[in-house]
Amino acid sequence: MYTQSTDSLSQYIATQAKALSYPDNNILAFPISRNTYSLEANRYYFGHPEWSRNYLVACHQDGAFKKRWKTVIDNWQGQIVVDIGCGPGNIYRALHDHNGKPHLLIGVDVSLGGLQIAQELGYTAVLADAHHLPFVDGFADIVMLNAALHHCDDMAQVLREAARLVKPGGLLVTDHDPQQTAWKDSRFARWIWNARLPLYRWIKRGGHTTIEEQHWSTATEVHHQPGDGVTSDFFHQILEPLGFVVKCYPHNGGGAEVLRGNYGHPQLKMRLVQWLTGIDSSLPEAALLLMCVARKQAISKQDEVAT
């Protein structure tokens, strides 16, 4: 793996953004003005050396995930790639053997511990708040947010900030955020939702091996509750006015077939829950996850107005 100096970032940092320092670990850090519970949870959980490395190994490394993402990102040779909410570096660990090598791979997160692991994999690490990114507009070929939006207090603001970084013709990809319509918010649904936690601890599922780890892992997911999450309308309404052509793909963890409209079906236990709460599991709205692939037009609507 390769690692680049933070000096390579200088031309992409906004003039008004003032870095705190260039620490010995070569991670560029910017002030984080907010201090919400979910932000602190993300900082603590992904900064824990054991939990973060377990997350790196256990999450987003399966074959279907890799096929889906490699189909979307056909080639990133020589490109500038920004991974927002990169954590310990799951995306690049999954795709590092993909076609080509990025010219610059920037990982942004609030967790110093997570960034240090990502740096080992080849990320140029930046500690910053995804709600207020320290970068100039329109410099990135690819901006990625995998399992990131639902960890943020204001998903719309983070999505707009991510979109701001994409250059004309560039690509914005989000994935692994819960689809809001997969669950109905009801007392019964919340009972089922909470009842899963002891089972997860018993089987030692990633992120749930102890009560403490499970507490902080679930605390990071501020928008991962019954009746919460993202929708296709959410992406269309935010990104289309910014000049993006938006395509959304509901799925249940499938591979490249997801991009052809084959969203699959939830697991049997989830289909049972959906049936009990009046959701038709055969519909795309019942898929657990939602992927968004948005291409910024060469001339955006904003550019047309300016000219």
C-alpha positions as a Markdown table, in Angstrom:
| # | Residue | x | y | z |
|---|---|---|---|---|
| 1 | Met | 0.0 | 0.0 | 0.0 |
| 2 | Tyr | 1.1 | 3.6 | -0.6 |
| 3 | Thr | 0.8 | 6.6 | 1.7 |
| 4 | Gln | 1.0 | 10.2 | 0.6 |
| 5 | Ser | 2.0 | 13.2 | 2.6 |
| 6 | Thr | -0.5 | 15.7 | 3.7 |
| 7 | Asp | 1.4 | 18.2 | 1.6 |
| 8 | Ser | -0.4 | 16.7 | -1.4 |
| 9 | Leu | -3.6 | 18.2 | 0.0 |
| 10 | Ser | -2.6 | 21.8 | 0.1 |
| 11 | Gln | -4.2 | 22.8 | -3.2 |
| 12 | Tyr | -7.5 | 21.3 | -2.2 |
| 13 | Ile | -7.9 | 22.9 | 1.2 |
| 14 | Ala | -10.3 | 25.9 | 1.3 |
| 15 | Thr | -8.5 | 29.2 | 2.2 |
| 16 | Gln | -10.8 | 29.7 | 5.1 |
| 17 | Ala | -10.2 | 26.3 | 6.6 |
| 18 | Lys | -7.5 | 26.4 | 9.3 |
| 19 | Ala | -5.8 | 23.2 | 10.3 |
| 20 | Leu | -5.1 | 22.6 | 13.9 |
| 21 | Ser | -1.7 | 21.1 | 13.2 |
| 22 | Tyr | 0.3 | 18.5 | 11.3 |
| 23 | Pro | 0.7 | 15.9 | 13.9 |
| 24 | Asp | 3.6 | 13.4 | 14.0 |
| 25 | Asn | 1.3 | 10.8 | 12.5 |
| 26 | Asn | 0.9 | 13.0 | 9.4 |
| 27 | Ile | -2.9 | 13.4 | 9.8 |
| 28 | Leu | -4.2 | 16.8 | 8.9 |
| 29 | Ala | -6.8 | 17.9 | 11.6 |
| 30 | Phe | -9.4 | 20.6 | 11.5 |
| 31 | Pro | -11.5 | 22.0 | 14.3 |
| 32 | Ile | -14.8 | 20.2 | 15.1 |
| 33 | Ser | -17.2 | 22.8 | 16.5 |
| 34 | Arg | -20.1 | 20.4 | 17.3 |
| 35 | Asn | -20.1 | 18.0 | 20.2 |
| 36 | Thr | -23.1 | 15.8 | 19.8 |
| 37 | Tyr | -23.5 | 12.4 | 21.4 |
| 38 | Ser | -23.5 | 10.6 | 18.1 |
| 39 | Leu | -20.3 | 12.4 | 17.0 |
| 40 | Glu | -18.6 | 11.4 | 20.3 |
| 41 | Ala | -19.8 | 7.8 | 19.9 |
| 42 | Asn | -18.3 | 7.6 | 16.4 |
| 43 | Arg | -15.1 | 9.1 | 17.6 |
| 44 | Tyr | -14.9 | 6.6 | 20.6 |
| 45 | Tyr | -16.1 | 3.5 | 18.8 |
| 46 | Phe | -13.9 | 3.8 | 15.7 |
| 47 | Gly | -11.0 | 5.1 | 17.7 |
| 48 | His | -11.0 | 1.9 | 19.9 |
| 49 | Pro | -8.0 | -0.1 | 18.5 |
| 50 | Glu | -9.7 | -3.5 | 18.9 |
| 51 | Trp | -13.2 | -2.6 | 17.8 |
| 52 | Ser | -12.1 | -0.6 | 14.8 |
| 53 | Arg | -9.9 | -3.4 | 13.5 |
| 54 | Asn | -12.7 | -5.9 | 14.0 |
| 55 | Tyr | -15.0 | -3.7 | 12.1 |
| 56 | Leu | -12.4 | -3.4 | 9.3 |
| 57 | Val | -12.3 | -7.2 | 8.9 |
| 58 | Ala | -16.0 | -8.0 | 9.5 |
| 59 | Cys | -17.8 | -5.3 | 7.5 |
| 60 | His | -18.1 | -4.6 | 3.8 |
| 61 | Gln | -15.6 | -7.2 | 2.7 |
| 62 | Asp | -17.9 | -9.8 | 1.2 |
| 63 | Gly | -17.8 | -10.8 | -2.5 |
| 64 | Ala | -21.2 | -9.3 | -3.3 |
| 65 | Phe | -20.2 | -6.0 | -1.9 |
| 66 | Lys | -17.0 | -5.9 | -3.9 |
| 67 | Lys | -18.8 | -6.8 | -7.1 |
| 68 | Arg | -21.4 | -4.1 | -6.6 |
| 69 | Trp | -18.9 | -1.4 | -6.0 |
| 70 | Lys | -16.4 | -2.5 | -8.6 |
| 71 | Thr | -19.2 | -2.4 | -11.2 |
| 72 | Val | -20.1 | 1.2 | -10.1 |
| 73 | Ile | -16.4 | 2.4 | -10.0 |
| 74 | Asp | -15.1 | 0.9 | -13.2 |
| 75 | Asn | -11.6 | 2.4 | -12.9 |
| 76 | Trp | -10.1 | 4.9 | -10.6 |
| 77 | Gln | -6.6 | 5.0 | -12.1 |
| 78 | Gly | -5.0 | 8.4 | -11.6 |
| 79 | Gln | -8.2 | 9.9 | -10.1 |
| 80 | Ile | -8.8 | 11.9 | -6.9 |
| 81 | Val | -11.0 | 9.9 | -4.6 |
| 82 | Val | -12.5 | 11.2 | -1.3 |
| 83 | Asp | -14.0 | 8.6 | 1.2 |
| 84 | Ile | -16.1 | 10.5 | 3.7 |
| 85 | Gly | -16.7 | 8.6 | 6.9 |
| 86 | Cys | -13.9 | 6.2 | 5.9 |
| 87 | Gly | -13.5 | 4.8 | 9.4 |
| 88 | Pro | -10.6 | 2.3 | 9.4 |
| 89 | Gly | -10.6 | 2.1 | 5.6 |
| 90 | Asn | -13.1 | -0.6 | 4.7 |
| 91 | Ile | -13.8 | 0.6 | 1.2 |
| 92 | Tyr | -10.2 | 0.7 | 0.0 |
| 93 | Arg | -9.5 | -2.6 | 1.8 |
| 94 | Ala | -12.3 | -4.2 | -0.2 |
| 95 | Leu | -11.3 | -2.5 | -3.5 |
| 96 | His | -7.6 | -2.1 | -3.4 |
| 97 | Asp | -7.0 | -4.8 | -6.0 |
| 98 | His | -9.4 | -2.9 | -8.4 |
| 99 | Asn | -8.4 | -1.5 | -11.7 |
| 100 | Gly | -5.7 | 1.0 | -11.3 |
| 101 | Lys | -4.6 | 3.1 | -8.3 |
| 102 | Pro | -6.0 | 6.5 | -7.3 |
| 103 | His | -3.8 | 9.6 | -7.8 |
| 104 | Leu | -4.9 | 10.7 | -4.4 |
| 105 | Leu | -7.1 | 8.8 | -1.9 |
| 106 | Ile | -8.4 | 11.0 | 0.9 |
| 107 | Gly | -10.1 | 9.6 | 3.9 |
| 108 | Val | -12.2 | 11.8 | 6.2 |
| 109 | Asp | -13.4 | 10.9 | 9.6 |
| 110 | Val | -13.9 | 12.2 | 13.1 |
| 111 | Ser | -12.0 | 9.3 | 14.7 |
| 112 | Leu | -8.2 | 9.7 | 15.0 |
| 113 | Gly | -7.8 | 6.0 | 15.8 |
| 114 | Gly | -9.8 | 5.0 | 12.8 |
| 115 | Leu | -7.8 | 7.3 | 10.5 |
| 116 | Gln | -4.5 | 5.9 | 11.8 |
| 117 | Ile | -5.6 | 2.4 | 10.6 |
| 118 | Ala | -6.9 | 3.8 | 7.3 |
| 119 | Gln | -3.5 | 5.5 | 6.8 |
| 120 | Glu | -1.8 | 2.1 | 7.1 |
| 121 | Leu | -3.9 | 1.0 | 4.1 |
| 122 | Gly | -2.9 | 3.9 | 2.0 |
| 123 | Tyr | -5.3 | 6.8 | 2.8 |
| 124 | Thr | -4.2 | 10.4 | 3.1 |
| 125 | Ala | -6.1 | 11.0 | 6.3 |
| 126 | Val | -8.0 | 14.1 | 7.3 |
| 127 | Leu | -9.7 | 14.5 | 10.6 |
| 128 | Ala | -12.8 | 16.7 | 10.0 |
| 129 | Asp | -16.5 | 17.0 | 10.5 |
| 130 | Ala | -18.4 | 15.7 | 7.4 |
| 131 | His | -21.0 | 18.4 | 8.1 |
| 132 | His | -18.4 | 21.1 | 7.3 |
| 133 | Leu | -15.7 | 19.8 | 5.1 |
| 134 | Pro | -12.5 | 21.8 | 4.7 |
| 135 | Phe | -12.1 | 21.4 | 1.0 |
| 136 | Val | -12.5 | 23.5 | -2.1 |
| 137 | Asp | -15.4 | 23.0 | -4.4 |
| 138 | Gly | -15.4 | 20.6 | -7.4 |
| 139 | Phe | -12.0 | 18.9 | -7.2 |
| 140 | Ala | -12.8 | 15.2 | -6.7 |
| 141 | Asp | -13.4 | 12.6 | -9.5 |
| 142 | Ile | -15.1 | 10.2 | -7.0 |
| 143 | Val | -16.7 | 10.9 | -3.7 |
| 144 | Met | -17.8 | 7.9 | -1.6 |
| 145 | Leu | -19.9 | 7.6 | 1.5 |
| 146 | Asn | -20.3 | 3.9 | 2.5 |
| 147 | Ala | -22.4 | 3.2 | 5.6 |
| 148 | Ala | -21.7 | 6.8 | 6.5 |
| 149 | Leu | -24.8 | 9.0 | 6.2 |
| 150 | His | -26.8 | 7.3 | 8.9 |
| 151 | His | -23.9 | 7.9 | 11.3 |
| 152 | Cys | -24.3 | 11.7 | 10.8 |
| 153 | Asp | -26.7 | 13.9 | 12.7 |
| 154 | Asp | -27.8 | 15.9 | 9.6 |
| 155 | Met | -27.8 | 13.5 | 6.6 |
| 156 | Ala | -28.9 | 16.1 | 4.2 |
| 157 | Gln | -26.2 | 18.5 | 5.1 |
| 158 | Val | -23.5 | 15.8 | 4.8 |
| 159 | Leu | -24.8 | 14.8 | 1.4 |
| 160 | Arg | -24.8 | 18.4 | 0.2 |
| 161 | Glu | -21.2 | 18.8 | 1.4 |
| 162 | Ala | -20.1 | 15.6 | -0.3 |
| 163 | Ala | -21.8 | 16.8 | -3.6 |
| 164 | Arg | -20.0 | 20.1 | -3.3 |
| 165 | Leu | -16.6 | 18.3 | -3.8 |
| 166 | Val | -17.5 | 16.5 | -7.0 |
| 167 | Lys | -16.1 | 17.9 | -10.2 |
| 168 | Pro | -18.3 | 18.2 | -13.4 |
| 169 | Gly | -18.5 | 14.7 | -14.8 |
| 170 | Gly | -17.5 | 13.2 | -11.5 |
| 171 | Leu | -19.2 | 10.5 | -9.5 |
| 172 | Leu | -20.9 | 10.5 | -6.0 |
| 173 | Val | -21.7 | 7.0 | -4.5 |
| 174 | Thr | -23.4 | 6.2 | -1.3 |
| 175 | Asp | -24.3 | 2.8 | 0.0 |
| 176 | His | -25.3 | 0.7 | 3.1 |
| 177 | Asp | -27.6 | 3.3 | 4.6 |
| 178 | Pro | -30.9 | 1.8 | 5.9 |
| 179 | Gln | -33.9 | 2.3 | 3.6 |
| 180 | Gln | -36.5 | 4.1 | 5.7 |
| 181 | Thr | -39.4 | 2.2 | 4.2 |
| 182 | Ala | -38.1 | -1.2 | 5.2 |
| 183 | Trp | -39.4 | -0.8 | 8.7 |
| 184 | Lys | -42.5 | 0.8 | 10.1 |
| 185 | Asp | -42.0 | 2.8 | 13.3 |
| 186 | Ser | -44.3 | 1.1 | 15.8 |
| 187 | Arg | -44.1 | -0.2 | 19.4 |
| 188 | Phe | -43.9 | -3.8 | 18.1 |
| 189 | Ala | -41.2 | -3.0 | 15.6 |
| 190 | Arg | -39.1 | -1.3 | 18.2 |
| 191 | Trp | -39.5 | -4.3 | 20.6 |
| 192 | Ile | -38.3 | -6.6 | 17.8 |
| 193 | Trp | -35.4 | -4.2 | 17.0 |
| 194 | Asn | -34.2 | -4.1 | 20.6 |
| 195 | Ala | -34.7 | -7.8 | 21.1 |
| 196 | Arg | -32.1 | -8.6 | 18.5 |
| 197 | Leu | -29.3 | -7.1 | 20.7 |
| 198 | Pro | -28.9 | -10.0 | 23.2 |
| 199 | Leu | -28.9 | -12.5 | 20.3 |
| 200 | Tyr | -26.1 | -10.5 | 18.5 |
| 201 | Arg | -24.0 | -10.6 | 21.7 |
| 202 | Trp | -24.6 | -14.3 | 22.1 |
| 203 | Ile | -23.4 | -15.1 | 18.5 |
| 204 | Lys | -20.5 | -12.5 | 18.9 |
| 205 | Arg | -21.6 | -10.6 | 15.8 |
| 206 | Gly | -19.2 | -7.9 | 14.7 |
| 207 | Gly | -19.7 | -4.8 | 16.8 |
| 208 | His | -21.7 | -6.7 | 19.4 |
| 209 | Thr | -19.2 | -8.9 | 21.2 |
| 210 | Thr | -19.6 | -7.3 | 24.6 |
| 211 | Ile | -22.2 | -5.0 | 26.2 |
| 212 | Glu | -19.8 | -2.1 | 26.0 |
| 213 | Glu | -18.9 | -2.6 | 22.4 |
| 214 | Gln | -22.6 | -3.0 | 21.5 |
| 215 | His | -23.6 | 0.1 | 23.3 |
| 216 | Trp | -21.0 | 2.3 | 21.5 |
| 217 | Ser | -21.6 | 0.6 | 18.1 |
| 218 | Thr | -25.3 | 1.2 | 18.1 |
| 219 | Ala | -24.8 | 4.7 | 19.5 |
| 220 | Thr | -22.9 | 5.6 | 16.3 |
| 221 | Glu | -25.9 | 4.8 | 14.1 |
| 222 | Val | -28.0 | 7.8 | 14.8 |
| 223 | His | -30.4 | 7.2 | 11.9 |
| 224 | His | -30.6 | 3.4 | 12.1 |
| 225 | Gln | -34.0 | 2.9 | 13.9 |
| 226 | Pro | -37.4 | 1.6 | 12.7 |
| 227 | Gly | -38.9 | 4.3 | 10.5 |
| 228 | Asp | -35.6 | 6.2 | 10.0 |
| 229 | Gly | -33.1 | 6.1 | 7.2 |
| 230 | Val | -32.9 | 7.3 | 3.6 |
| 231 | Thr | -35.2 | 7.2 | 0.6 |
| 232 | Ser | -34.8 | 7.6 | -3.1 |
| 233 | Asp | -36.7 | 10.9 | -2.9 |
| 234 | Phe | -34.1 | 12.1 | -0.4 |
| 235 | Phe | -31.3 | 11.7 | -2.9 |
| 236 | His | -33.2 | 13.0 | -5.9 |
| 237 | Gln | -34.5 | 16.1 | -4.1 |
| 238 | Ile | -31.0 | 17.1 | -2.8 |
| 239 | Leu | -28.8 | 16.1 | -5.7 |
| 240 | Glu | -30.8 | 16.9 | -8.8 |
| 241 | Pro | -30.9 | 20.7 | -8.2 |
| 242 | Leu | -27.1 | 20.5 | -7.8 |
| 243 | Gly | -26.7 | 19.2 | -11.3 |
| 244 | Phe | -26.5 | 15.4 | -10.7 |
| 245 | Val | -28.2 | 12.6 | -12.6 |
| 246 | Val | -29.3 | 10.3 | -9.8 |
| 247 | Lys | -30.0 | 6.6 | -9.8 |
| 248 | Cys | -31.0 | 4.7 | -6.6 |
| 249 | Tyr | -30.8 | 1.0 | -6.1 |
| 250 | Pro | -32.6 | -0.7 | -3.2 |
| 251 | His | -31.0 | -4.0 | -2.2 |
| 252 | Asn | -30.5 | -6.6 | 0.4 |
| 253 | Gly | -26.8 | -7.0 | 0.0 |
| 254 | Gly | -26.5 | -8.4 | -3.5 |
| 255 | Gly | -23.8 | -7.9 | -6.1 |
| 256 | Ala | -23.7 | -6.4 | -9.5 |
| 257 | Glu | -27.3 | -7.6 | -10.2 |
| 258 | Val | -28.5 | -4.9 | -7.8 |
| 259 | Leu | -27.6 | -2.4 | -10.5 |
| 260 | Arg | -29.8 | -4.2 | -12.9 |
| 261 | Gly | -32.8 | -3.8 | -10.6 |
| 262 | Asn | -32.6 | -7.2 | -8.9 |
| 263 | Tyr | -32.8 | -6.1 | -5.3 |
| 264 | Gly | -33.3 | -9.6 | -3.8 |
| 265 | His | -35.4 | -10.3 | -0.7 |
| 266 | Pro | -34.7 | -9.7 | 3.0 |
| 267 | Gln | -33.7 | -12.7 | 5.1 |
| 268 | Leu | -36.5 | -14.9 | 6.4 |
| 269 | Lys | -36.5 | -13.3 | 9.8 |
| 270 | Met | -36.9 | -9.8 | 8.3 |
| 271 | Arg | -39.7 | -10.9 | 6.0 |
| 272 | Leu | -41.5 | -12.2 | 9.0 |
| 273 | Val | -41.1 | -8.9 | 10.8 |
| 274 | Gln | -42.3 | -7.0 | 7.7 |
| 275 | Trp | -45.3 | -9.3 | 7.3 |
| 276 | Leu | -46.2 | -8.7 | 11.0 |
| 277 | Thr | -46.0 | -5.0 | 10.5 |
| 278 | Gly | -47.9 | -4.8 | 7.2 |
| 279 | Ile | -44.9 | -4.4 | 4.8 |
| 280 | Asp | -44.9 | -6.3 | 1.5 |
| 281 | Ser | -41.4 | -7.8 | 1.3 |
| 282 | Ser | -41.6 | -8.3 | -2.4 |
| 283 | Leu | -41.5 | -4.6 | -3.1 |
| 284 | Pro | -38.2 | -2.6 | -3.7 |
| 285 | Glu | -39.3 | -0.3 | -0.8 |
| 286 | Ala | -38.9 | -3.2 | 1.6 |
| 287 | Ala | -35.2 | -3.8 | 0.8 |
| 288 | Leu | -33.1 | -3.1 | 3.8 |
| 289 | Leu | -30.4 | -0.9 | 2.1 |
| 290 | Leu | -30.2 | 1.8 | -0.5 |
| 291 | Met | -27.4 | 2.6 | -2.8 |
| 292 | Cys | -27.2 | 5.9 | -4.7 |
| 293 | Val | -25.0 | 6.5 | -7.8 |
| 294 | Ala | -25.0 | 10.1 | -8.9 |
| 295 | Arg | -23.1 | 11.6 | -11.8 |
| 296 | Lys | -22.5 | 15.3 | -11.9 |
| 297 | Gln | -23.4 | 16.8 | -15.3 |
| 298 | Ala | -20.6 | 18.5 | -17.2 |
| 299 | Ile | -22.5 | 21.7 | -16.9 |
| 300 | Ser | -24.7 | 21.9 | -13.8 |
| 301 | Lys | -27.9 | 23.9 | -13.5 |
| 302 | Gln | -26.0 | 26.3 | -11.1 |
| 303 | Asp | -23.4 | 26.9 | -13.8 |
| 304 | Glu | -26.1 | 27.6 | -16.4 |
| 305 | Val | -27.6 | 30.3 | -14.1 |
| 306 | Ala | -24.1 | 31.8 | -13.5 |
| 307 | Thr | -23.5 | 32.1 | -17.3 |
